[in-house]
N, CA, C, O and CB atoms as a CASP TS submission, in Angstrom:
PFRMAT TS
TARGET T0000
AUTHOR 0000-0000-0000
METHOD Language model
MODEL 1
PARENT N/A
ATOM      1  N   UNK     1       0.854  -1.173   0.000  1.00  0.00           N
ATOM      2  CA  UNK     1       0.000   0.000   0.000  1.00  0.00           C
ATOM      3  C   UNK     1       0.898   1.233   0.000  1.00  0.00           C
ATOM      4  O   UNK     1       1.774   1.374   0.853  1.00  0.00           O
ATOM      5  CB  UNK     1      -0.970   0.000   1.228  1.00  0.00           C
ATOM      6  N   UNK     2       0.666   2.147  -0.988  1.00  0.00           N
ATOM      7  CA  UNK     2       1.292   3.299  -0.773  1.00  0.00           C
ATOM      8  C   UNK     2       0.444   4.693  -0.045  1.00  0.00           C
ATOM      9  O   UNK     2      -0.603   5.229  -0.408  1.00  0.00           O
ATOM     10  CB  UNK     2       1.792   3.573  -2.122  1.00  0.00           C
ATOM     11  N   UNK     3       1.095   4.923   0.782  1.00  0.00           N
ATOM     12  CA  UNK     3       0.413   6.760   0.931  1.00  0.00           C
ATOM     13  C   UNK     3       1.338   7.617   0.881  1.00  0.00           C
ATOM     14  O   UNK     3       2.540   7.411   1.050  1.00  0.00           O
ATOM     15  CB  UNK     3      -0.346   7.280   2.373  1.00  0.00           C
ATOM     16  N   UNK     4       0.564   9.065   0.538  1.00  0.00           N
ATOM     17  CA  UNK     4       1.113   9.845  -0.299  1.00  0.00           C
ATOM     18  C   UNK     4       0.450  11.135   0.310  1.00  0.00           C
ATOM     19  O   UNK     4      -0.698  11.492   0.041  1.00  0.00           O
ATOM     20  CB  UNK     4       0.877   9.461  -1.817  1.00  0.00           C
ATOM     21  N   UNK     5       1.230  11.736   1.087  1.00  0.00           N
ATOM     22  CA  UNK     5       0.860  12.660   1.870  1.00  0.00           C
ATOM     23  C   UNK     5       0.921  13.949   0.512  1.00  0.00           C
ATOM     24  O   UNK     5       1.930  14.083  -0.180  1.00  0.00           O
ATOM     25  CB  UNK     5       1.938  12.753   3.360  1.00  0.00           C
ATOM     26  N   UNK     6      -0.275  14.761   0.333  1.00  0.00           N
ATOM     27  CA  UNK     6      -1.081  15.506  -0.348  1.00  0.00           C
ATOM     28  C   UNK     6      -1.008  16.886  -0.012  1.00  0.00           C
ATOM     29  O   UNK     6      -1.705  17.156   0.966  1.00  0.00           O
ATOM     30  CB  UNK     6      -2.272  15.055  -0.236  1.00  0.00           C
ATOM     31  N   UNK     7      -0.305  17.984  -0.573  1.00  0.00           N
ATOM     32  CA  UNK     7      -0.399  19.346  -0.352  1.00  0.00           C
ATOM     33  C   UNK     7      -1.434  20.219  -0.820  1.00  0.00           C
ATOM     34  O   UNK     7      -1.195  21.065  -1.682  1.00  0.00           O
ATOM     35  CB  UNK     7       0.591  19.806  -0.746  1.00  0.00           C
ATOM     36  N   UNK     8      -2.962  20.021  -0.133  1.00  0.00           N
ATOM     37  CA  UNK     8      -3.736  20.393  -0.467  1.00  0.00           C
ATOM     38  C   UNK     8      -4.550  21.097   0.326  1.00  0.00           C
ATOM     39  O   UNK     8      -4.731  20.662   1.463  1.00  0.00           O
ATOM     40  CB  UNK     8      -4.045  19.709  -0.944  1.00  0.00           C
ATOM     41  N   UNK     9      -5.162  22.227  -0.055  1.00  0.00           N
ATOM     42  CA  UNK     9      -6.407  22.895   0.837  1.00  0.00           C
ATOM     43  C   UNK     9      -7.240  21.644   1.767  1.00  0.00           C
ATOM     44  O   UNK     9      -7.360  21.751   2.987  1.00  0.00           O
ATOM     45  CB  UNK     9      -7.676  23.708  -0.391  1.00  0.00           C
ATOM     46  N   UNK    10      -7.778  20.475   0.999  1.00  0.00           N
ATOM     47  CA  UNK    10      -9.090  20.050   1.438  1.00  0.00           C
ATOM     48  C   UNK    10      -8.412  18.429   1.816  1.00  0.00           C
ATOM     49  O   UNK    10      -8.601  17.782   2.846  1.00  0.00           O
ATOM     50  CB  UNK    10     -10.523  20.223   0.076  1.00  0.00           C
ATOM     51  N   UNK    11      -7.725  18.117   0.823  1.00  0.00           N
ATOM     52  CA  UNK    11      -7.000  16.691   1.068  1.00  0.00           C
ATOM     53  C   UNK    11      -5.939  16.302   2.235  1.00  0.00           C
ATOM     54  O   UNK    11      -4.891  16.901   1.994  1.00  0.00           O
ATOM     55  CB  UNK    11      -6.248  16.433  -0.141  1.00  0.00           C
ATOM     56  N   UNK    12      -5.821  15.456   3.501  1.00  0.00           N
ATOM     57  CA  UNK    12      -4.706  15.336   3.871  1.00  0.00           C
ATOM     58  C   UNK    12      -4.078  14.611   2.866  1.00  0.00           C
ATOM     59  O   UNK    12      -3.639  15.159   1.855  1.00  0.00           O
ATOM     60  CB  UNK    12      -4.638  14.872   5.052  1.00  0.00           C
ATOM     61  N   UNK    13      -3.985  13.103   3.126  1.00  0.00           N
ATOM     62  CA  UNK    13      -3.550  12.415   2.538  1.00  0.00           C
ATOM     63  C   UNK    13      -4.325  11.151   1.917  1.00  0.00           C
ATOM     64  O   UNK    13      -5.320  10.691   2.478  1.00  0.00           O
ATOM     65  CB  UNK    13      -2.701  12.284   3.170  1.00  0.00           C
ATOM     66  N   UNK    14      -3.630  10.433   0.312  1.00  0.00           N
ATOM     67  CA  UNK    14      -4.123   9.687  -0.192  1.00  0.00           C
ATOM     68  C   UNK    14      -3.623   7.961  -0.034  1.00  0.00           C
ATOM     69  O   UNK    14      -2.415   7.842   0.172  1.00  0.00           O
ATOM     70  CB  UNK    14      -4.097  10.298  -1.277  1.00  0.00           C
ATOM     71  N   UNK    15      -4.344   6.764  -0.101  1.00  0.00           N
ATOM     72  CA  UNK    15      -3.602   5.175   0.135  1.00  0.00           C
ATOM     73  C   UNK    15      -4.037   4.781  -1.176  1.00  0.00           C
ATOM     74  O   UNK    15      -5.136   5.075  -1.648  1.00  0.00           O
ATOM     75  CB  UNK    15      -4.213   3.980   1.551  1.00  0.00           C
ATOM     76  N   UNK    16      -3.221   4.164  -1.703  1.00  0.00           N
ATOM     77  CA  UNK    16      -3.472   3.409  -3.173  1.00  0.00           C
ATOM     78  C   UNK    16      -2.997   1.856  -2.944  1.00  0.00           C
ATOM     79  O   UNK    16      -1.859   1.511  -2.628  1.00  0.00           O
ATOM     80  CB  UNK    16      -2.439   4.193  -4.570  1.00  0.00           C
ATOM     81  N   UNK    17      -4.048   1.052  -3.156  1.00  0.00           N
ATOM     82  CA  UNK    17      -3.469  -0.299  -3.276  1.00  0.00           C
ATOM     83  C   UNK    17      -4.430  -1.218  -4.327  1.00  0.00           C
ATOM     84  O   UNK    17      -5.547  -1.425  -3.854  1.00  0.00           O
ATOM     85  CB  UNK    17      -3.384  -0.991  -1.709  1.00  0.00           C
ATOM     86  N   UNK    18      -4.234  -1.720  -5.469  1.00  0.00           N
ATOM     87  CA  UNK    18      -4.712  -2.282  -5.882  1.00  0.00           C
ATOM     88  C   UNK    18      -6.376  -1.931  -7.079  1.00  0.00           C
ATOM     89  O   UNK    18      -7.487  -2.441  -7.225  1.00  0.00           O
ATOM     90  CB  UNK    18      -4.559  -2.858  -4.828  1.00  0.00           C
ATOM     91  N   UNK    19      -5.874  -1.194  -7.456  1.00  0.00           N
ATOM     92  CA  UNK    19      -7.229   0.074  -7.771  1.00  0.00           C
ATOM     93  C   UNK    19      -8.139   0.491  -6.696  1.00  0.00           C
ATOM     94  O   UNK    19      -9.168   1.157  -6.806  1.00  0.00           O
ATOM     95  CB  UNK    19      -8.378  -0.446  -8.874  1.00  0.00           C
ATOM     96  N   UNK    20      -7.684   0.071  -5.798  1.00  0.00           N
ATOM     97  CA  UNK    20      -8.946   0.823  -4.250  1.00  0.00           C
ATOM     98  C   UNK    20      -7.586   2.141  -3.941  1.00  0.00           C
ATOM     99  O   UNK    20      -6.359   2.060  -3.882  1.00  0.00           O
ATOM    100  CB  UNK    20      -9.343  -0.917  -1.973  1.00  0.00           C
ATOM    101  N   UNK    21      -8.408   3.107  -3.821  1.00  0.00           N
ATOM    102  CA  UNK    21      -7.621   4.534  -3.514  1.00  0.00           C
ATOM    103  C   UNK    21      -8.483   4.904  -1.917  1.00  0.00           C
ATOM    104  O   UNK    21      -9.681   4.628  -1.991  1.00  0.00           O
ATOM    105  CB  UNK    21      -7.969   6.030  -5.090  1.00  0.00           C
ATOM    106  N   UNK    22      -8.246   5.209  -1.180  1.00  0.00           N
ATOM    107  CA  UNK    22      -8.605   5.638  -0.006  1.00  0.00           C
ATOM    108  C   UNK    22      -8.579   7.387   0.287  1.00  0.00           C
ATOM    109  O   UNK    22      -7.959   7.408   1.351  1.00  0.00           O
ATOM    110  CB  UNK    22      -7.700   4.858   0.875  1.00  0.00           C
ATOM    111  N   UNK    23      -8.774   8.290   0.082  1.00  0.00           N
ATOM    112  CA  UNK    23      -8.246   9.524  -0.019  1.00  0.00           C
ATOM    113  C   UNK    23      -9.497  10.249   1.595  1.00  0.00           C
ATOM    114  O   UNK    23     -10.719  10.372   1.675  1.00  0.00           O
ATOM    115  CB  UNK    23      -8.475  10.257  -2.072  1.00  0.00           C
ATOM    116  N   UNK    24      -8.360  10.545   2.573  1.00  0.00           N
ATOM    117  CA  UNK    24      -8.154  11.118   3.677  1.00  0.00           C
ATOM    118  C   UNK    24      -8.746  12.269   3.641  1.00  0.00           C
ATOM    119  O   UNK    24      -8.700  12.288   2.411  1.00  0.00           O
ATOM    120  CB  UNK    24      -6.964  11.198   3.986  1.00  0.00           C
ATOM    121  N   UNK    25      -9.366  13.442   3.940  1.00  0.00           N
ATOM    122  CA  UNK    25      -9.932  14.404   4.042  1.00  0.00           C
ATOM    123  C   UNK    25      -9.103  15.506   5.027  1.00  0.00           C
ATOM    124  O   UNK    25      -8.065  15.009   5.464  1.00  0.00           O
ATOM    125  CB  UNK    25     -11.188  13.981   4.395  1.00  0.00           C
ATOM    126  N   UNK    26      -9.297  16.623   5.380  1.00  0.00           N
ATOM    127  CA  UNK    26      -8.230  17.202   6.525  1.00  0.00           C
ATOM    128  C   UNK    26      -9.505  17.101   7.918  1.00  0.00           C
ATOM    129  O   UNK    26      -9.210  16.909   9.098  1.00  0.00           O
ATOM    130  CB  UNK    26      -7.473  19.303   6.054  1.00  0.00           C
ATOM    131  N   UNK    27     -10.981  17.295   7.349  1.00  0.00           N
ATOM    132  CA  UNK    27     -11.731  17.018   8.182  1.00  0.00           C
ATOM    133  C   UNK    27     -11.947  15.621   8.600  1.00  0.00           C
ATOM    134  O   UNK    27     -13.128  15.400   8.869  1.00  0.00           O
ATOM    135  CB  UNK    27     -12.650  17.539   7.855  1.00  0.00           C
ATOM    136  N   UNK    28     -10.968  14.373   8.764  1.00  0.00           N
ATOM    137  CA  UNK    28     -11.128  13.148   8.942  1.00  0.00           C
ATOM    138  C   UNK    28     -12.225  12.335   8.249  1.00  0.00           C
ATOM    139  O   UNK    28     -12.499  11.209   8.664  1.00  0.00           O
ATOM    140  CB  UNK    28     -11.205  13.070  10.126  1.00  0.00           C
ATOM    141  N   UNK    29     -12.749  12.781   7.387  1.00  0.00           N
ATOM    142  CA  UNK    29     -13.808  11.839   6.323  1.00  0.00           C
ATOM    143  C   UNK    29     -12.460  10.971   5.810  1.00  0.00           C
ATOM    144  O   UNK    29     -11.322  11.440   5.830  1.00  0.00           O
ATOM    145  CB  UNK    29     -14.882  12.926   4.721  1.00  0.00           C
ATOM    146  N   UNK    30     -12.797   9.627   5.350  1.00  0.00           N
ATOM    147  CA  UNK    30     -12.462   8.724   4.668  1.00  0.00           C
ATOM    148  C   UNK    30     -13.551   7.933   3.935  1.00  0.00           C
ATOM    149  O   UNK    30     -14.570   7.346   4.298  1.00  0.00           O
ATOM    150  CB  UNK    30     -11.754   8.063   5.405  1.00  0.00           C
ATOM    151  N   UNK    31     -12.722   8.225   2.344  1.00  0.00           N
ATOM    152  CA  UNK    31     -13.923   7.926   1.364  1.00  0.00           C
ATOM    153  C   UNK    31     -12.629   6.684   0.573  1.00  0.00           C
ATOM    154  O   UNK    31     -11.417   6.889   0.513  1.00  0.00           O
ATOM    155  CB  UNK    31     -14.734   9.721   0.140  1.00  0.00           C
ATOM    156  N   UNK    32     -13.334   5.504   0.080  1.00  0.00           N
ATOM    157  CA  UNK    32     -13.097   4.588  -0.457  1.00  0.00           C
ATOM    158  C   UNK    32     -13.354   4.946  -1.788  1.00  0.00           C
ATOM    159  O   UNK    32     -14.403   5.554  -2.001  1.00  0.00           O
ATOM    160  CB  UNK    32     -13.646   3.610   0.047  1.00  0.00           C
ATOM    161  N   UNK    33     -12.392   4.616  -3.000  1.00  0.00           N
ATOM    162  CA  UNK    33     -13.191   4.346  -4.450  1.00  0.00           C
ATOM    163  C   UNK    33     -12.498   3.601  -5.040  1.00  0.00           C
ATOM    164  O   UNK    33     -11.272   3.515  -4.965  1.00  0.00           O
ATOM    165  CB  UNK    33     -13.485   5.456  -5.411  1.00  0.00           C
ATOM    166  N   UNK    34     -13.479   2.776  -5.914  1.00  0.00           N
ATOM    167  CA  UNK    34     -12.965   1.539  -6.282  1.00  0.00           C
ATOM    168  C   UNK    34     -12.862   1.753  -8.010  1.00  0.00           C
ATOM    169  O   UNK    34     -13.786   1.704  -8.822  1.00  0.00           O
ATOM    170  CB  UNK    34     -14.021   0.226  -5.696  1.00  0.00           C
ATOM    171  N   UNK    35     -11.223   2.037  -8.284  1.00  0.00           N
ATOM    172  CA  UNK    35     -11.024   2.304  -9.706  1.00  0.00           C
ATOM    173  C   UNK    35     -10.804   1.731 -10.684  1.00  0.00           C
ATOM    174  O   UNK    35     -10.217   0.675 -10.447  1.00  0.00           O
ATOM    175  CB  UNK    35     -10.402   2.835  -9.884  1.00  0.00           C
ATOM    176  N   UNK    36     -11.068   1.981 -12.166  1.00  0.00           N
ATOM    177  CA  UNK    36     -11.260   1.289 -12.813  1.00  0.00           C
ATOM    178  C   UNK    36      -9.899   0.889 -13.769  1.00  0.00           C
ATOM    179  O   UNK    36      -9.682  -0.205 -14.289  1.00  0.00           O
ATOM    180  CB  UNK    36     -12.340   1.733 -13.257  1.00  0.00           C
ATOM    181  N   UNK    37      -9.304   1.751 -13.817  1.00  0.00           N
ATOM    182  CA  UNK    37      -7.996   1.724 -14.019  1.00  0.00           C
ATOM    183  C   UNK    37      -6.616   2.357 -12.951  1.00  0.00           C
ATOM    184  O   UNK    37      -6.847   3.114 -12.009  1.00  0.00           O
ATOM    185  CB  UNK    37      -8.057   2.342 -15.216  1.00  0.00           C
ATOM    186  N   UNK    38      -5.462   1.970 -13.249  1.00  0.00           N
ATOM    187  CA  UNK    38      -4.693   2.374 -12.259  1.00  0.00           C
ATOM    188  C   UNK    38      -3.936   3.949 -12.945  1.00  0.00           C
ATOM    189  O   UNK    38      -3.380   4.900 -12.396  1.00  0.00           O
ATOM    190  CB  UNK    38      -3.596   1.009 -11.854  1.00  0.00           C
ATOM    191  N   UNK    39      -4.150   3.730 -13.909  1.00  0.00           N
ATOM    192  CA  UNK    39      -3.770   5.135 -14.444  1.00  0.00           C
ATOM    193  C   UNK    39      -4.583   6.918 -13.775  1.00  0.00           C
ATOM    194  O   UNK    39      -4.207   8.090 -13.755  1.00  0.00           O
ATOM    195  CB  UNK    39      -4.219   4.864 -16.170  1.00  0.00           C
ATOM    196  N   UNK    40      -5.712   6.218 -13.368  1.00  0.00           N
ATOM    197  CA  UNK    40      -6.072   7.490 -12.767  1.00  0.00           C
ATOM    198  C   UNK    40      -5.488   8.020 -11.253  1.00  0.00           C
ATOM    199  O   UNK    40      -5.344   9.217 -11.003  1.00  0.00           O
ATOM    200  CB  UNK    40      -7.528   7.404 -12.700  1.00  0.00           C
ATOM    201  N   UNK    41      -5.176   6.923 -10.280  1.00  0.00           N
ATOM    202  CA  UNK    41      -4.236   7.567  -9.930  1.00  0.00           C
ATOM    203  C   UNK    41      -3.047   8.083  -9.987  1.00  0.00           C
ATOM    204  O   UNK    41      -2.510   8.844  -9.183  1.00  0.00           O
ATOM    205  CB  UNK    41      -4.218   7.379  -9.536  1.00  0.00           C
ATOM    206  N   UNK    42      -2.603   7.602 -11.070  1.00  0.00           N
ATOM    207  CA  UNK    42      -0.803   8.117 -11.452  1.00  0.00           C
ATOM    208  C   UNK    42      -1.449  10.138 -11.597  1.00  0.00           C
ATOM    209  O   UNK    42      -1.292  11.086 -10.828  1.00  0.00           O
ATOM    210  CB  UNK    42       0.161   7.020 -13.905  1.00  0.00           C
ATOM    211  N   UNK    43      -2.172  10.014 -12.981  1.00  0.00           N
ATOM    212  CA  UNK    43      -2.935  11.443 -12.810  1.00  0.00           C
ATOM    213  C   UNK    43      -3.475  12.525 -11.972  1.00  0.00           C
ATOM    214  O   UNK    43      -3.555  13.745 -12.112  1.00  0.00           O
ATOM    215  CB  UNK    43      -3.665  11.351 -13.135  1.00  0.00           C
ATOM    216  N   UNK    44      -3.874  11.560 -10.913  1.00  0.00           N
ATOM    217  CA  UNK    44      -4.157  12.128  -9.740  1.00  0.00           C
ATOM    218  C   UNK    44      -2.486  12.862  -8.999  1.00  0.00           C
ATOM    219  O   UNK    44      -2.147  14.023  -8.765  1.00  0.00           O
ATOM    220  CB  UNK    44      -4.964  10.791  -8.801  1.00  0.00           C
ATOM    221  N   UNK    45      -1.934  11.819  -8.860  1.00  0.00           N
ATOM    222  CA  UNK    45      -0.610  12.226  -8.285  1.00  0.00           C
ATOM    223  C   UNK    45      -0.107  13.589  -9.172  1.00  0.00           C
ATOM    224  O   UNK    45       0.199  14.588  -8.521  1.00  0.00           O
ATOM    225  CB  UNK    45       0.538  10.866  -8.412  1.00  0.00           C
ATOM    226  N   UNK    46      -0.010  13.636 -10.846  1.00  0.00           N
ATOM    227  CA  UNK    46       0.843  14.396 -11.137  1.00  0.00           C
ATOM    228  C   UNK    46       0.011  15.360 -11.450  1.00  0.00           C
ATOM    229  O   UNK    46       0.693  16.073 -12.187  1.00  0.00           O
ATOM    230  CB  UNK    46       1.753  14.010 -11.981  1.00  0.00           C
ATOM    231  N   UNK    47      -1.218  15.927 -11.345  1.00  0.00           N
ATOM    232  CA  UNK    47      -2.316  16.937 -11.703  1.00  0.00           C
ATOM    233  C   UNK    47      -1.449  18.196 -10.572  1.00  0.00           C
ATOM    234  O   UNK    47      -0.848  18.098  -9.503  1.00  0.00           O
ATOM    235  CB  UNK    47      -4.337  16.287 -11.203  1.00  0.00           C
ATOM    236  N   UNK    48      -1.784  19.309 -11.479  1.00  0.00           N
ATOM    237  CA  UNK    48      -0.932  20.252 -10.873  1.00  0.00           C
ATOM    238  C   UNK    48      -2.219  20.727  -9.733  1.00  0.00           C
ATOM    239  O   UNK    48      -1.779  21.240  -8.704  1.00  0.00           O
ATOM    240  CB  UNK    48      -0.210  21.552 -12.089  1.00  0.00           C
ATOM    241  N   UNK    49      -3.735  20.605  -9.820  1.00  0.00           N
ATOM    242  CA  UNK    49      -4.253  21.249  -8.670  1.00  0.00           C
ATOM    243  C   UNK    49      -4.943  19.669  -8.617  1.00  0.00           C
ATOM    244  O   UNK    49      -5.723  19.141  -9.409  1.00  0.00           O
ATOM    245  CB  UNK    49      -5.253  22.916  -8.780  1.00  0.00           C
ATOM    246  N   UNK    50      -4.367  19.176  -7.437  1.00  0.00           N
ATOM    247  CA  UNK    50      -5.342  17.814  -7.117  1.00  0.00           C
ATOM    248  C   UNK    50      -6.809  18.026  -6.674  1.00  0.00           C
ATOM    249  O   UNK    50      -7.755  17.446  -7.207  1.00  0.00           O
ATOM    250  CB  UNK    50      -4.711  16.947  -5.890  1.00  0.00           C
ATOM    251  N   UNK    51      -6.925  18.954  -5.598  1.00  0.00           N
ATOM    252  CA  UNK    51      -8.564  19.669  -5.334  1.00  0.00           C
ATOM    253  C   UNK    51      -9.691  19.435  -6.130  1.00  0.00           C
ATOM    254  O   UNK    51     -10.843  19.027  -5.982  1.00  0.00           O
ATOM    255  CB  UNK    51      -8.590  21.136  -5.447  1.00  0.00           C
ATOM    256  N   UNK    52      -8.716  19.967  -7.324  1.00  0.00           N
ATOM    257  CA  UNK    52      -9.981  20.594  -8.469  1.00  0.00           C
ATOM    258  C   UNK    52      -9.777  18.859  -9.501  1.00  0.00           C
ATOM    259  O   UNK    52     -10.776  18.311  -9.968  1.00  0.00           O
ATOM    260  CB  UNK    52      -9.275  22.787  -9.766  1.00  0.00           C
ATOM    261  N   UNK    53      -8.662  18.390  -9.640  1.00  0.00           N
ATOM    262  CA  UNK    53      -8.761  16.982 -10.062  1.00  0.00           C
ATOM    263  C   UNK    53      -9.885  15.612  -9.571  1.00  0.00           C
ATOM    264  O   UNK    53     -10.553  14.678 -10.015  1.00  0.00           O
ATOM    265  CB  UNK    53      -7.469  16.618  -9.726  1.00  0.00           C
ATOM    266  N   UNK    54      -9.422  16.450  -8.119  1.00  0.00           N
ATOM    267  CA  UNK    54     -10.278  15.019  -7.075  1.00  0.00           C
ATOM    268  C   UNK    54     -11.803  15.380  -7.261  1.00  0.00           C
ATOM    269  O   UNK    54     -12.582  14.481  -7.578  1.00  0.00           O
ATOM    270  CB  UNK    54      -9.877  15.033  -4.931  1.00  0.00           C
ATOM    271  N   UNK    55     -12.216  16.571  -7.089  1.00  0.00           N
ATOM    272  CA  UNK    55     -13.309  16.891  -7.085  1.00  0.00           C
ATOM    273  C   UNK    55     -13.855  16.510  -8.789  1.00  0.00           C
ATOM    274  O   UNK    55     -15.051  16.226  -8.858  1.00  0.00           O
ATOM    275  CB  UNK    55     -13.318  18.367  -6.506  1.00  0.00           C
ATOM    276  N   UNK    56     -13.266  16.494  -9.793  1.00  0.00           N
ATOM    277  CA  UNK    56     -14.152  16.480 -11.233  1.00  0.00           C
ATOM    278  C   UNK    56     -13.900  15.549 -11.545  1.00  0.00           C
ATOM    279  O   UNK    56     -14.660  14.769 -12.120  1.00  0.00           O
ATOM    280  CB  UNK    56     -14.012  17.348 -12.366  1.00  0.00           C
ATOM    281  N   UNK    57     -12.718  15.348 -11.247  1.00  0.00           N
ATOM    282  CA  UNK    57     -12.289  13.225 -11.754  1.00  0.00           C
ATOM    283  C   UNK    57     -12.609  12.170 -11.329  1.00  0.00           C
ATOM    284  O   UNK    57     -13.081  11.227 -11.963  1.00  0.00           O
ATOM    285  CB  UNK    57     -11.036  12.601 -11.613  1.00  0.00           C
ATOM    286  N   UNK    58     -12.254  12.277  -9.622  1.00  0.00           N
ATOM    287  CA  UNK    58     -12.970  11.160  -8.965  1.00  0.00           C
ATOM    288  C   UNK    58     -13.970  11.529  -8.304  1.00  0.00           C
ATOM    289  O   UNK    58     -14.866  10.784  -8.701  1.00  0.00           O
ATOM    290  CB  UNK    58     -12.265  10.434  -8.143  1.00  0.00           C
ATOM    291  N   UNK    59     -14.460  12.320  -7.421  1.00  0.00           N
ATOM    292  CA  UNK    59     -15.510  12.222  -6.152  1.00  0.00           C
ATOM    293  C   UNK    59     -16.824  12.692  -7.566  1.00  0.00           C
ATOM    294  O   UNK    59     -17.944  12.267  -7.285  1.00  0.00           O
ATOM    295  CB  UNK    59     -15.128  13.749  -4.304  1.00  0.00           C
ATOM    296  N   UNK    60     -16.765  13.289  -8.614  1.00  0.00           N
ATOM    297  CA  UNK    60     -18.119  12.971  -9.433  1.00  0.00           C
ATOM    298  C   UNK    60     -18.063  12.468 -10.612  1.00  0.00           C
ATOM    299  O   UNK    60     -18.609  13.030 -11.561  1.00  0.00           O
ATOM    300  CB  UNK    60     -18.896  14.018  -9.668  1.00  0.00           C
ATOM    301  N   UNK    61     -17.330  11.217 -10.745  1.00  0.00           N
ATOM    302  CA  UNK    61     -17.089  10.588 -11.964  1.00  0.00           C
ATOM    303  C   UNK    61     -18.238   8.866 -11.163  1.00  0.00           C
ATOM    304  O   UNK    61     -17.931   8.047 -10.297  1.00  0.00           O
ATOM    305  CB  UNK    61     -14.814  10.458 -12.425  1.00  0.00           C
ATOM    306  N   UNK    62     -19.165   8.978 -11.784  1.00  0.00           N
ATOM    307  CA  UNK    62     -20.436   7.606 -11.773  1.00  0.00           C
ATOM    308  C   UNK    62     -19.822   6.297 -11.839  1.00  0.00           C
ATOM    309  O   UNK    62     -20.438   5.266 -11.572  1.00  0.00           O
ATOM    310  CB  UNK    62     -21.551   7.578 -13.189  1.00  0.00           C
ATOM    311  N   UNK    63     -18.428   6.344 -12.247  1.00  0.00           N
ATOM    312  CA  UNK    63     -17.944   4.662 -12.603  1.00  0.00           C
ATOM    313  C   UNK    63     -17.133   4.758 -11.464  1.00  0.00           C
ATOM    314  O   UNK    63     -16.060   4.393 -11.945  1.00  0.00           O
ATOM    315  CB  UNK    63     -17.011   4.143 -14.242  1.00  0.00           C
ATOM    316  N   UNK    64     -16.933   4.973 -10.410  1.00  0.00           N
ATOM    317  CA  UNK    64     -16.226   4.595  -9.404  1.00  0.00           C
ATOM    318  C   UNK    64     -17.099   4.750  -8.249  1.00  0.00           C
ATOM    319  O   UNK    64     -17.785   5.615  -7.704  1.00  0.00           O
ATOM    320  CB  UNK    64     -15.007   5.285  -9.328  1.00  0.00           C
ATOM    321  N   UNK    65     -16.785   3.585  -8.123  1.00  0.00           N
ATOM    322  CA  UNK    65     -17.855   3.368  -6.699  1.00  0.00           C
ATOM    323  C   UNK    65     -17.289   4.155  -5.695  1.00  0.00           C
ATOM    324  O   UNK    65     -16.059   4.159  -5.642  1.00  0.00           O
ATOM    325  CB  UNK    65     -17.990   1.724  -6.015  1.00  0.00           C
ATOM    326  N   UNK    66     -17.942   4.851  -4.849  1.00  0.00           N
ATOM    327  CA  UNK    66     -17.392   5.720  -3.756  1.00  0.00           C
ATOM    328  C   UNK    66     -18.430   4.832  -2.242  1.00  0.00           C
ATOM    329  O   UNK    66     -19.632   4.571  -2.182  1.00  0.00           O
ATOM    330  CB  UNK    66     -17.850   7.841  -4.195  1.00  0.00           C
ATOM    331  N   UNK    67     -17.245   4.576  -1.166  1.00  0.00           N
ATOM    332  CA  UNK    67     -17.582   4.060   0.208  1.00  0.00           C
ATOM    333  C   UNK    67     -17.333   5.366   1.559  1.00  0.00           C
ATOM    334  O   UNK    67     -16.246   5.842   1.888  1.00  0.00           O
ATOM    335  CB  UNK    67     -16.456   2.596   0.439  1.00  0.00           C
ATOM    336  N   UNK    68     -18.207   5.585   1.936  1.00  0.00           N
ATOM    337  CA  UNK    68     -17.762   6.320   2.866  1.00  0.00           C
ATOM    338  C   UNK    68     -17.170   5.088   4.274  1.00  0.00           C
ATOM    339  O   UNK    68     -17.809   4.085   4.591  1.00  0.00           O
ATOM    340  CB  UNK    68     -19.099   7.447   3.207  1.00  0.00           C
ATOM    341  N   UNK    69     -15.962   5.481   4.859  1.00  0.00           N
ATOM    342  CA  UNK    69     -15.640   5.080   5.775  1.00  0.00           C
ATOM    343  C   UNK    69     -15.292   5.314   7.014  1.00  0.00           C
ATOM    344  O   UNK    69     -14.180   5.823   7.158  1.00  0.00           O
ATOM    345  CB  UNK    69     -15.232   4.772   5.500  1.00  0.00           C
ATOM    346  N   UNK    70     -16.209   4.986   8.414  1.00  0.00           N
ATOM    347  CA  UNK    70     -16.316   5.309   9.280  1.00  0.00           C
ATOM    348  C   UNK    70     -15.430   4.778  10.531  1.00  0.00           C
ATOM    349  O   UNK    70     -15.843   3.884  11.270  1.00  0.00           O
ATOM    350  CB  UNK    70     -17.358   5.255   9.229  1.00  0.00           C
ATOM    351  N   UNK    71     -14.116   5.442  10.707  1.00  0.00           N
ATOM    352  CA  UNK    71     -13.079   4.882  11.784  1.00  0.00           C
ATOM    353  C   UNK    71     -13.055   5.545  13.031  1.00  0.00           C
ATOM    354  O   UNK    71     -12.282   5.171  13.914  1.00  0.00           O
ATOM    355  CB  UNK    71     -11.681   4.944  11.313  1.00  0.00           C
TER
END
């Protein structure tokens, strides 16, 4: 599993293992999504504003299942 601590307004940090991405919130939400390729996180990583990536790519893209997770 990798994490990948995230320099972002809204993101702490992100876990990638296996097309399941885990992405950390700074408000402690943990949201699960289950991807369809592994290339979108490489993109994710190198997107110059991840915020605005995470928000249009993954958290409202319909083909990735999103889990909220409660720790």
């Amino acid at each position: 599993m990798q994490t990948i601590e995230i320099n972002s307004r809204k993101i702490s940090h992100v876990l990638y293992q296996h097309y399941l991405l885990t992405v950390v919130l700074k408000t402690g939400e943990r949201f699960l999504y289950r991807l369809l390729e592994s290339s979108t996180f490489t993109k994710f990583i190198e997107a110059a504003d991840r915020d605005k990536f995470y928000k249009i790519e993954i958290e409202a893209n319909k083909k990735f299942r999103r889990i909220q997770l409660f720790i």
